[in-house]
Coordinates of C-alpha atoms in Angstrom, one line a residue:
M1 CA -24.4 -8.4 -16.4
S2 CA -23.1 -8.9 -12.8
S3 CA -25.4 -7.0 -10.4
L4 CA -26.8 -6.8 -6.9
A5 CA -28.3 -4.4 -4.3
W6 CA -26.7 -3.2 -1.1
I7 CA -27.5 -1.1 1.9
D8 CA -26.5 2.5 1.7
F9 CA -23.5 3.6 3.8
D10 CA -20.6 6.1 3.8
E11 CA -18.3 4.6 1.2
A12 CA -15.4 6.9 2.0
E13 CA -15.4 5.8 5.6
R14 CA -15.7 2.1 4.7
Q15 CA -12.8 2.3 2.3
R16 CA -10.7 4.1 4.9
A17 CA -11.5 1.3 7.4
Q18 CA -10.6 -1.4 4.9
R19 CA -7.3 0.3 4.2
I20 CA -6.4 0.5 7.9
M21 CA -7.3 -3.1 8.5
S22 CA -5.1 -4.1 5.6
L23 CA -2.2 -2.1 6.9
F24 CA -2.2 -3.9 10.2
Q25 CA -1.5 -7.1 8.3
E26 CA 1.3 -5.8 6.0
R27 CA 4.8 -6.7 7.1
E28 CA 6.3 -3.4 5.9
S29 CA 3.7 -1.2 7.4
R30 CA 5.3 -1.3 10.9
D31 CA 5.3 2.3 12.0
E32 CA 7.4 2.7 15.1
L33 CA 7.5 6.5 15.0
G34 CA 4.0 7.4 13.7
L35 CA 5.0 8.3 10.1
G36 CA 2.6 5.9 8.4
G37 CA -0.1 8.4 7.5
I38 CA 2.5 10.7 5.8
R39 CA 4.1 7.7 4.0
D40 CA 0.7 6.4 2.8
S41 CA -0.5 9.9 1.7
I42 CA 2.5 10.1 -0.6
A43 CA 2.2 6.5 -1.8
D44 CA -1.5 6.9 -2.5
H45 CA -0.9 10.0 -4.6
L46 CA 1.8 8.4 -6.6
F47 CA 0.6 4.8 -6.9
P48 CA -3.0 4.5 -5.8
G49 CA -4.5 1.1 -5.4
T50 CA -1.1 -0.6 -4.7
S51 CA -0.2 -2.3 -1.5
T52 CA 3.1 -3.7 -0.1
I53 CA 1.8 -7.2 -0.1
Q54 CA 0.5 -7.3 -3.7
T55 CA 2.6 -9.5 -5.9
R56 CA 1.5 -9.6 -9.6
L57 CA -0.8 -7.4 -11.6
R58 CA -3.1 -10.1 -13.2
Y59 CA -4.6 -10.7 -9.7
M60 CA -6.6 -7.5 -10.4
L61 CA -8.4 -9.6 -13.0
F62 CA -8.2 -13.0 -11.4
I63 CA -10.3 -11.9 -8.4
P64 CA -13.3 -10.6 -10.5
W65 CA -13.2 -13.7 -12.7
L66 CA -13.3 -16.0 -9.7
F67 CA -16.0 -14.1 -8.0
Q68 CA -18.1 -14.0 -11.1
M69 CA -18.2 -17.8 -10.9
L70 CA -20.1 -17.5 -7.6
E71 CA -22.7 -14.9 -8.6
G72 CA -25.3 -17.5 -9.8
S73 CA -25.1 -19.4 -6.5
A74 CA -28.0 -19.6 -4.1
A75 CA -25.7 -20.5 -1.2
G76 CA -25.5 -18.5 2.0
P77 CA -22.7 -16.2 3.0
D78 CA -20.7 -18.8 4.9
Q79 CA -20.9 -21.3 2.0
L80 CA -19.9 -18.6 -0.5
T81 CA -16.9 -17.7 1.7
A82 CA -15.8 -21.4 1.7
E83 CA -16.4 -21.7 -2.1
A84 CA -14.4 -18.5 -2.8
R85 CA -11.5 -19.8 -0.7
A86 CA -11.6 -23.1 -2.6
L87 CA -11.5 -21.2 -5.9
E88 CA -8.6 -19.1 -4.8
N89 CA -6.7 -22.2 -3.8
R90 CA -7.4 -23.8 -7.1
L91 CA -6.1 -20.7 -8.8
A92 CA -2.8 -21.0 -6.9
N93 CA -2.5 -24.6 -8.2
A94 CA -3.4 -23.5 -11.7
L95 CA -0.6 -20.9 -11.6
K96 CA 1.8 -23.7 -10.5
A97 CA 0.6 -25.9 -13.3
G98 CA 1.1 -23.0 -15.7
G99 CA 4.8 -22.8 -14.7
E100 CA 4.7 -19.9 -12.4
S101 CA 6.8 -19.9 -9.2
N102 CA 7.2 -16.3 -7.9
G103 CA 4.4 -14.2 -6.8
I104 CA 1.8 -16.9 -6.2
I105 CA -0.1 -16.0 -3.0
G106 CA -0.4 -19.2 -0.9
R107 CA 2.3 -21.0 -2.9
N108 CA 3.8 -22.6 0.1
A109 CA 0.9 -22.5 2.6
G110 CA -1.6 -24.0 0.2
A111 CA -5.1 -24.4 1.6
A112 CA -3.9 -23.0 5.0
V113 CA -3.0 -19.6 3.5
Q114 CA -4.0 -16.8 6.0
R115 CA -4.3 -13.9 3.6
L116 CA -6.2 -14.7 0.4
P117 CA -5.5 -12.8 -2.8
S118 CA -9.0 -11.4 -2.7
S119 CA -8.4 -9.5 0.5
V120 CA -5.0 -8.3 -0.7
Y121 CA -6.4 -6.8 -3.9
W122 CA -9.9 -5.8 -2.7
A123 CA -9.2 -2.2 -2.0
G124 CA -7.1 -1.7 -5.1
L125 CA -9.9 -3.1 -7.3
S126 CA -12.2 -0.3 -6.0
T127 CA -9.5 2.3 -6.4
W128 CA -9.0 1.4 -10.0
G129 CA -12.7 1.2 -10.7
I130 CA -12.7 -2.5 -11.6
R131 CA -14.9 -3.3 -8.6
L132 CA -18.0 -1.2 -8.4
F133 CA -19.7 -2.8 -5.4
P134 CA -18.6 -0.6 -2.5
G135 CA -18.7 -3.0 0.4
S136 CA -16.5 -5.6 1.9
I137 CA -16.2 -9.2 0.7
D138 CA -18.5 -10.3 3.5
S139 CA -21.1 -7.7 2.4
L140 CA -20.9 -8.9 -1.2
F141 CA -21.6 -12.5 -0.2
S142 CA -24.4 -11.4 2.1
S143 CA -26.0 -9.5 -0.8
L144 CA -25.7 -12.2 -3.4
R145 CA -28.3 -14.5 -1.8
H146 CA -30.8 -11.7 -1.6
L147 CA -30.3 -11.0 -5.2
Q148 CA -31.3 -14.5 -6.2
R149 CA -34.6 -14.1 -4.4
S150 CA -35.5 -10.6 -5.6
R151 CA -33.6 -9.0 -8.5
P152 CA -33.9 -5.2 -8.3
R153 CA -36.1 -3.5 -10.9
V154 CA -34.9 -0.5 -12.7
R155 CA -37.2 2.5 -12.7
E156 CA -38.3 3.9 -16.0
S157 CA -36.9 7.4 -15.6
E158 CA -34.0 9.6 -16.7
D159 CA -32.0 8.0 -13.9
A160 CA -32.5 4.5 -15.1
A161 CA -29.0 4.2 -16.6
S162 CA -27.3 5.5 -13.4
E163 CA -29.4 3.1 -11.3
T164 CA -28.5 0.1 -13.5
Q165 CA -24.8 1.1 -13.0
S166 CA -25.4 1.3 -9.2
F167 CA -26.2 -2.5 -9.2
Q168 CA -23.1 -3.6 -11.0
I169 CA -20.4 -5.5 -9.2
W170 CA -17.6 -5.2 -11.7
T171 CA -16.8 -2.8 -14.5
S172 CA -18.5 -3.6 -17.8
S173 CA -15.1 -3.5 -19.6
L174 CA -13.8 -6.5 -17.7
P175 CA -12.2 -8.9 -20.2
A176 CA -13.6 -12.4 -20.7
R177 CA -12.5 -15.0 -18.3
P178 CA -9.9 -17.5 -19.7
A179 CA -11.3 -21.0 -20.2
D180 CA -8.3 -22.5 -18.5
L181 CA -8.3 -20.2 -15.5
L182 CA -8.5 -23.0 -13.0
E183 CA -6.4 -25.5 -14.9
A184 CA -3.2 -24.0 -16.1
V185 CA -2.7 -20.2 -16.2
T186 CA 0.1 -17.7 -16.0
F187 CA 0.6 -14.1 -14.8
R188 CA 1.2 -12.8 -18.3
L189 CA -1.5 -10.4 -19.4
A190 CA -3.1 -10.6 -22.8
P191 CA -3.0 -7.3 -24.7
E192 CA -6.7 -6.6 -24.2
E193 CA -6.3 -7.3 -20.4
A194 CA -3.4 -4.8 -20.2
Q195 CA -5.4 -2.2 -22.1
C196 CA -8.4 -2.7 -19.8
I197 CA -6.2 -1.9 -16.8
I198 CA -4.7 1.1 -18.4
D199 CA -8.1 2.4 -19.4
Q200 CA -9.4 1.9 -15.8
L201 CA -6.4 3.9 -14.4
V202 CA -6.9 6.7 -16.9
A203 CA -10.6 6.9 -16.0
K204 CA -10.3 6.6 -12.2
Q205 CA -6.8 7.9 -11.4
P206 CA -5.9 10.2 -14.2
R207 CA -3.5 12.4 -12.2
S208 CA -1.4 9.7 -10.6
L209 CA 2.2 8.8 -11.6
L210 CA 1.2 5.2 -11.9
T211 CA -1.3 6.1 -14.7
F212 CA 1.3 8.4 -16.4
L213 CA 3.9 5.6 -16.5
A214 CA 1.3 3.0 -17.6
R215 CA 0.1 5.2 -20.5
T216 CA 3.6 6.2 -21.7
G217 CA 5.2 2.8 -21.2
G218 CA 8.0 4.4 -19.3
G219 CA 7.5 2.5 -16.1
V220 CA 10.0 -0.3 -16.7
A221 CA 13.1 0.9 -14.8
D222 CA 15.5 -0.9 -12.6
C223 CA 15.8 1.7 -9.9
H224 CA 15.3 1.3 -6.1
Y225 CA 13.5 4.6 -5.7
I226 CA 11.1 6.6 -7.9
W227 CA 13.4 9.7 -7.8
E228 CA 16.1 7.6 -9.5
H229 CA 13.9 6.9 -12.5
P230 CA 15.7 7.5 -15.8
H231 CA 12.8 9.4 -17.2
L232 CA 12.2 11.6 -14.1
A233 CA 12.6 14.8 -16.1
D234 CA 9.6 13.8 -18.2
F235 CA 7.2 13.5 -15.3
P236 CA 4.3 16.0 -15.1
D237 CA 5.3 19.1 -13.1
D238 CA 2.9 18.5 -10.1
T239 CA 4.1 14.9 -9.9
L240 CA 7.7 15.9 -10.1
A241 CA 7.2 18.3 -7.1
L242 CA 5.6 15.5 -5.1
V243 CA 8.4 13.1 -5.9
A244 CA 11.0 15.7 -4.8
H245 CA 9.1 16.2 -1.5
G246 CA 9.0 12.4 -1.1
E247 CA 12.7 12.1 -1.6
L248 CA 13.5 14.7 1.0
F249 CA 11.1 13.2 3.5
S250 CA 12.4 9.7 2.9
S251 CA 16.0 10.9 3.3
V252 CA 15.5 13.1 6.4
M253 CA 13.3 10.7 8.4
H254 CA 15.4 7.7 7.6
G255 CA 17.9 9.0 10.2
A256 CA 15.2 9.0 12.9
S257 CA 14.5 5.3 12.2
L258 CA 18.1 4.4 12.3
L259 CA 18.6 6.3 15.6
Y260 CA 15.6 4.5 17.1
N261 CA 17.2 1.2 16.3
L262 CA 20.6 2.3 17.6
L263 CA 19.0 3.4 20.9
L264 CA 17.3 0.0 21.4
S265 CA 20.5 -1.8 20.5
E266 CA 22.3 0.1 23.2
L267 CA 19.5 -0.8 25.7
R268 CA 19.7 -4.4 24.7
A269 CA 23.5 -4.3 25.2
K270 CA 24.2 -5.8 21.7
P271 CA 27.6 -4.5 20.6
E272 CA 27.4 -5.8 17.1
W273 CA 24.0 -4.2 16.6
V274 CA 25.3 -0.9 18.0
E275 CA 28.3 -0.9 15.7
D276 CA 26.1 -1.6 12.7
Y277 CA 23.7 1.2 13.4
Q278 CA 26.4 3.7 14.2
S279 CA 27.9 2.9 10.8
R280 CA 24.6 3.3 9.1
L281 CA 23.9 6.6 10.8
Q282 CA 27.3 7.9 9.7
D283 CA 26.5 6.8 6.1
W284 CA 23.1 8.5 6.4
R285 CA 24.7 11.8 7.5
T286 CA 27.2 11.7 4.7
S287 CA 24.4 11.1 2.1
L288 CA 22.3 14.1 3.1
D289 CA 21.8 16.9 0.5
M290 CA 22.0 19.7 3.1
P291 CA 21.4 22.6 0.6
A292 CA 18.2 21.0 -0.5
I293 CA 17.2 20.1 3.1
R294 CA 17.8 23.7 4.3
A295 CA 15.6 25.0 1.4
W296 CA 12.8 22.5 2.0
S297 CA 9.5 24.1 2.9
L298 CA 7.5 21.9 5.3
D299 CA 4.4 24.1 4.7
A300 CA 4.6 23.3 1.0
F301 CA 5.2 19.6 1.9
W302 CA 2.0 19.3 4.0
Q303 CA 0.0 21.0 1.3
V304 CA 1.2 18.9 -1.5
I305 CA 0.8 15.5 0.2
D306 CA -2.7 16.2 1.7
H307 CA -4.9 13.2 0.9
P308 CA -8.6 12.7 1.8
A309 CA -8.0 9.1 2.9
H310 CA -5.3 9.9 5.4
R311 CA -5.4 12.2 8.5
I312 CA -2.0 13.4 9.6
R313 CA -2.1 14.3 13.2
P314 CA -0.5 17.5 14.6
A315 CA 1.8 15.4 16.8
A316 CA 3.3 13.7 13.7
K317 CA 3.8 17.1 12.0
R318 CA 5.5 18.4 15.2
F319 CA 7.8 15.4 15.3
V320 CA 8.8 15.8 11.7
G321 CA 9.5 19.5 12.3
Q322 CA 11.6 18.8 15.4
W323 CA 13.6 16.2 13.6
L324 CA 14.2 18.4 10.6
E325 CA 15.5 21.2 12.8
L326 CA 17.9 18.9 14.4
V327 CA 19.2 17.7 11.0
R328 CA 19.5 21.3 9.8
S329 CA 21.4 22.3 12.9
G330 CA 23.9 19.5 12.7
E331 CA 22.8 18.2 16.1
I332 CA 22.9 14.5 15.0
D333 CA 26.4 13.2 15.0
G334 CA 28.4 10.7 16.9
R335 CA 29.3 13.2 19.6
R336 CA 25.9 14.9 20.0
L337 CA 23.1 12.4 19.9
A338 CA 21.4 13.3 23.2
P339 CA 18.9 16.0 21.9
A340 CA 17.9 13.8 18.9
A341 CA 17.6 10.7 21.1
R342 CA 15.2 12.5 23.4
V343 CA 13.0 13.5 20.5
V344 CA 12.9 9.9 19.2
E345 CA 12.3 8.3 22.6
E346 CA 9.6 10.8 23.5
R347 CA 7.8 10.2 20.2
E348 CA 7.9 6.4 20.6
R349 CA 6.8 6.6 24.3
R350 CA 3.8 8.8 23.4
L351 CA 2.7 6.4 20.6
K352 CA 3.1 3.1 22.4
T353 CA 2.5 4.2 26.0
S354 CA 2.8 1.0 28.1
Q355 CA 4.1 -1.0 25.1
S356 CA 7.0 1.3 24.5
R357 CA 10.2 -0.5 24.1
F358 CA 11.9 2.2 26.1
A359 CA 9.5 1.8 29.0
N360 CA 8.7 -1.9 28.9
R361 CA 11.6 -4.3 29.3
T362 CA 9.6 -7.4 28.4
V363 CA 8.5 -5.8 25.1
R364 CA 12.1 -4.6 24.5
D365 CA 13.6 -8.1 25.1
R366 CA 11.3 -9.5 22.3
W367 CA 12.8 -7.0 19.8
T368 CA 14.9 -8.8 17.3
G369 CA 17.2 -6.0 16.2
A370 CA 15.5 -4.2 13.3
S371 CA 12.3 -2.1 13.1
G372 CA 11.5 0.0 10.1
V373 CA 15.2 0.4 9.1
D374 CA 14.7 0.6 5.3
R375 CA 14.3 3.9 3.7
L376 CA 10.8 4.8 2.6
S377 CA 10.1 4.1 -1.1
F378 CA 6.3 4.7 -1.1
R379 CA 5.4 1.4 -2.7
W380 CA 7.5 2.0 -5.8
A381 CA 8.6 -1.7 -5.8
Q382 CA 5.0 -2.9 -6.2
A383 CA 4.2 -0.2 -8.8
R384 CA 7.4 -1.2 -10.7
S385 CA 6.3 -4.8 -10.7
H386 CA 2.8 -4.0 -12.0
L387 CA 4.3 -1.7 -14.7
R388 CA 6.6 -4.5 -15.8
D389 CA 3.6 -6.9 -16.1
L390 CA 1.8 -4.3 -18.3
A391 CA 4.9 -3.9 -20.5
D392 CA 5.2 -7.7 -20.9
A393 CA 1.7 -8.3 -22.1
E394 CA 1.3 -10.4 -25.2

């Protein structure tokens, strides 16, 4: 059994810190108007454990398998870090040897890869209950050497079973490591591997949409947004309500992002950019479902999306409320943009202060013409990829 001891700490706060650190390194996490906490609350309800920089599902098993290979080592933390990097680089080469091309983390960078697969999937491994050790990768490597010197003894008491569990690193249901893992391997899951992942989701995230779709096999759908899913009507009622709220939030707030980019394009005096964003704003206005938007209850929205891992600040709620009222009143069109422009500019200035693109010309001149212009999808693309990998297991 894989096991070790660790120092007690507040796991919830550690996990929250790890998620925040990860978000700073994710390309799609750029949050110019301070909506990230809302976005991630919805995404973590629907698709917990996912991340915008995850690629393929089998990494959720690759990482434990690689790290198990280090657990008997007496090396120190620095050497373990180097050995883990080497193993992850060898895995990338084994995936290439197995015929894979898309989804390999470090495929082009090779040994110089900045973000290793282990750091990309570390938080998700905990969320799904595959990783039981609650600390960071560095904490794990620091603990492994101590374990070799003094393996913890289990007390003979009624709590013995729970104490044994507390020293486990990985779930006991982890499938056996393939013999050719570091020689030639693919992303295709074996049936028992797919079932292990489904079982972990059922046990640890039973109410999530990700688990529902994994269990029912209804996740394989070629749609850009979860609210376009062909089996939407079959979703559980509480999930259906969350998806409906997410669709309205994504639709309404997309206009704020487009206007932000339009305003910066005007300040940069880029006629082509201005014309493009004016056209996209017009398309956005045309696409709005105004009856649904007028009936949308923000009070219900805040209640439904509340998530213990994310703190939505009052200022963010005020901004959403202000923007929603402008949309409902029709104050956002080609002739009357001033009130909406003030709301967007004030929001960005408060968030970025001296680094505001409205206030700091040097920062503005480095802007390349697009910031957060895509409509929010709440990590459906990553969830869809993982569900497809589950469905393709053989």
